GROMACS .gro file of C-alpha atoms in nm:
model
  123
    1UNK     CA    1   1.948  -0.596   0.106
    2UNK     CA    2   1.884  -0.865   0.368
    3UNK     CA    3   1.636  -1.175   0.248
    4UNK     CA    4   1.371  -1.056   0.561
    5UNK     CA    5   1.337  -0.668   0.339
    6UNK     CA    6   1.306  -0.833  -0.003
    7UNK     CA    7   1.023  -1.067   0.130
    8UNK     CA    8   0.884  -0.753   0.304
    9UNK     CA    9   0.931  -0.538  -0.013
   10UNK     CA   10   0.774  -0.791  -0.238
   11UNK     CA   11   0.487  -0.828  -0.022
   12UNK     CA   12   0.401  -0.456   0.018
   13UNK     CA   13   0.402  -0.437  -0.327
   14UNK     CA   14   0.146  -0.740  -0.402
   15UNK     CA   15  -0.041  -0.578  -0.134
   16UNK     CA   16  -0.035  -0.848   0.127
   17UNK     CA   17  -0.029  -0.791   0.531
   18UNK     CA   18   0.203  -0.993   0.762
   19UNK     CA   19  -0.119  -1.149   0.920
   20UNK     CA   20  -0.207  -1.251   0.500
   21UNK     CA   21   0.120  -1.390   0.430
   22UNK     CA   22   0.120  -1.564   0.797
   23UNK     CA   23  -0.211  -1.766   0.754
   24UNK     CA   24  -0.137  -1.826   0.384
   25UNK     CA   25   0.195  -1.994   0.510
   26UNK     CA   26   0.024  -2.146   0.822
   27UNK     CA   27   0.248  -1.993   1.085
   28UNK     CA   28   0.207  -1.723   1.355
   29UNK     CA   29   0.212  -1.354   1.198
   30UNK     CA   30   0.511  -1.316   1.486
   31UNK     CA   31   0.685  -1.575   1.281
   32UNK     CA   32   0.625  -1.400   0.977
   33UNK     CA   33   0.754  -1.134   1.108
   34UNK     CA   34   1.043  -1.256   1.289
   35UNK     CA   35   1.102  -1.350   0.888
   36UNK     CA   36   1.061  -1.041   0.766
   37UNK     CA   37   1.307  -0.881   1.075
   38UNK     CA   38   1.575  -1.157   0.927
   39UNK     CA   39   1.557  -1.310   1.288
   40UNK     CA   40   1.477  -1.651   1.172
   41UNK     CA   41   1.678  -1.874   0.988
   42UNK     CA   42   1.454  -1.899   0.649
   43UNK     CA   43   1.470  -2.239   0.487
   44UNK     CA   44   1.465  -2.343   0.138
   45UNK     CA   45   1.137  -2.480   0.183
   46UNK     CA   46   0.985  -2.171   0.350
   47UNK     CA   47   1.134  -1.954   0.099
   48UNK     CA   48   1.011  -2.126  -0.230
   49UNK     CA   49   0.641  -2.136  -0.034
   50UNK     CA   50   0.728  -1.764   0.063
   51UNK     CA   51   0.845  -1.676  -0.314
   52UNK     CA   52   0.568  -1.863  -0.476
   53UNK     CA   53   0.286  -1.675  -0.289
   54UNK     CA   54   0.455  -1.320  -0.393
   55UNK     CA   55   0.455  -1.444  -0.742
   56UNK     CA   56   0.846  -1.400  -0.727
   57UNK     CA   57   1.127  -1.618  -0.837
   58UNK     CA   58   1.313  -1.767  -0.495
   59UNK     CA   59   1.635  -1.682  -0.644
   60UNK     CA   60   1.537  -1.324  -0.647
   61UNK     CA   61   1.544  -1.305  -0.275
   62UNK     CA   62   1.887  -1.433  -0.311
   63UNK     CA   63   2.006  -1.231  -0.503
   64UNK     CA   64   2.114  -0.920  -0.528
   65UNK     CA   65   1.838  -0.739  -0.756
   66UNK     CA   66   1.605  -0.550  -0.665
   67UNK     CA   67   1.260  -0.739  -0.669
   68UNK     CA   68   0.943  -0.677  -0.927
   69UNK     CA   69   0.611  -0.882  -0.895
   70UNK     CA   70   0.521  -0.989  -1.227
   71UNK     CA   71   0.141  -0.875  -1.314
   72UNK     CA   72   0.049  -1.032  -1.625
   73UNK     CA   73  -0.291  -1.013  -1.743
   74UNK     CA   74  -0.388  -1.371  -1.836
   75UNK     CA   75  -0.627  -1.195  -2.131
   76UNK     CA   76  -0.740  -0.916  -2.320
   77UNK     CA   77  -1.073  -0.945  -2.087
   78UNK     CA   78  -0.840  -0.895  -1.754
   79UNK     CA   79  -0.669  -0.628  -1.913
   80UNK     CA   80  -1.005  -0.443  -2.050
   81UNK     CA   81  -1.095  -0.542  -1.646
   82UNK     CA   82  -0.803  -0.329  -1.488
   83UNK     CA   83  -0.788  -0.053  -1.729
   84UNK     CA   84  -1.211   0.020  -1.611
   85UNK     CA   85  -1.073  -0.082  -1.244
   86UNK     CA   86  -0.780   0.216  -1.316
   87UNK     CA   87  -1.020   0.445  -1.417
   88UNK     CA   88  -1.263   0.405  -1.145
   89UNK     CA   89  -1.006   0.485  -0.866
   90UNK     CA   90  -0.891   0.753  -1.050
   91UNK     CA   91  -1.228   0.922  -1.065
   92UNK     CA   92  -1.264   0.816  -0.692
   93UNK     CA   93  -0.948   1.030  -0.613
   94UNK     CA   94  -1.016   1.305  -0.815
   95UNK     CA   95  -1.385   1.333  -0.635
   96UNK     CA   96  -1.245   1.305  -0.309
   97UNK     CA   97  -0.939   1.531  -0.402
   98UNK     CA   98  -1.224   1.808  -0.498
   99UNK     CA   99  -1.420   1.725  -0.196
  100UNK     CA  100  -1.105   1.795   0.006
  101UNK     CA  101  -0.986   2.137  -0.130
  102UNK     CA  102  -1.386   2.254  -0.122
  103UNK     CA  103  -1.358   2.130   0.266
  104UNK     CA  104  -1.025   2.344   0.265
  105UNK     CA  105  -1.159   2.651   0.093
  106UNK     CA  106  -1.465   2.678   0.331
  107UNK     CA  107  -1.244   2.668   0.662
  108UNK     CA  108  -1.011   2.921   0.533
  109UNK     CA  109  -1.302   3.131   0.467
  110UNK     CA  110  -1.483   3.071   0.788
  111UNK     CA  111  -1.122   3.151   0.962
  112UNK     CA  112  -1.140   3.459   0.757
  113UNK     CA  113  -1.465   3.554   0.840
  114UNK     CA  114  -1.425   3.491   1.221
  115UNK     CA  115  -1.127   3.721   1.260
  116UNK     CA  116  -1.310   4.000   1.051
  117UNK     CA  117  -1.595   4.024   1.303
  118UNK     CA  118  -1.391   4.004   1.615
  119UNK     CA  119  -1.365   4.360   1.754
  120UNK     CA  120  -1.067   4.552   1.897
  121UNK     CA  121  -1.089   4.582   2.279
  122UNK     CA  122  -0.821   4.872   2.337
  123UNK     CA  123  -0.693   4.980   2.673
   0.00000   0.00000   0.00000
């Protein structure tokens, strides 16, 4: 894997955009992404800014493994803190998941419904 798809990787998975990483490294979000295409020469420099920001090590996007941000909870209070976080999105998906399939159930029965009532014209 090229160094441009590891930064990209890493940064989809800390949940950045190319126009956060750009104005987080001061450049142009086409020169972030010219990074991210590998068609810029990345320097050391760039890359330990680059690596530092994704909360990666810089020799991971030199090597060969396959790259993990590191989410460490810096307490028992942050962890208490995302667990409730967790659980809120998951009720949030399971309400709009019902919502959804309710949304779903009525149109099938209104399609139903319509093609019930429509009469046979025969010639």
């Amino acid at each position: 894997m090229k160094i441009g798809e590891k930064i990209r990787q890493a940064r989809l998975l800390k949940g950045y955009s190319q126009e956060n990483m750009a104005e987080l490294l001061q450049i142009s979000t086409t020169a972030f992404g010219d990074i991210e295409r590998s068609k810029t020469e990345l320097t050391i420099n760039r890359a330990q800014k680059i690596a530092n920001l994704l909360d990666i090590n810089v020799l991971e996007l030199f090597g060969e493994e396959v790259i993990t941000p590191k989410i460490i909870p810096n307490s028992e209070n942050e962890t208490a803190h995302l667990k409730l976080e967790i659980e809120k999105l998951k009720k949030e998906s399971d309400y709009w998941r019902s919502k959804f399939e309710e949304r779903v159930l009525v149109e099938a029965y209104r399609l139903i419904q319509s093609q019930q009532q429509r009469e046979k014209i025969g010639f």
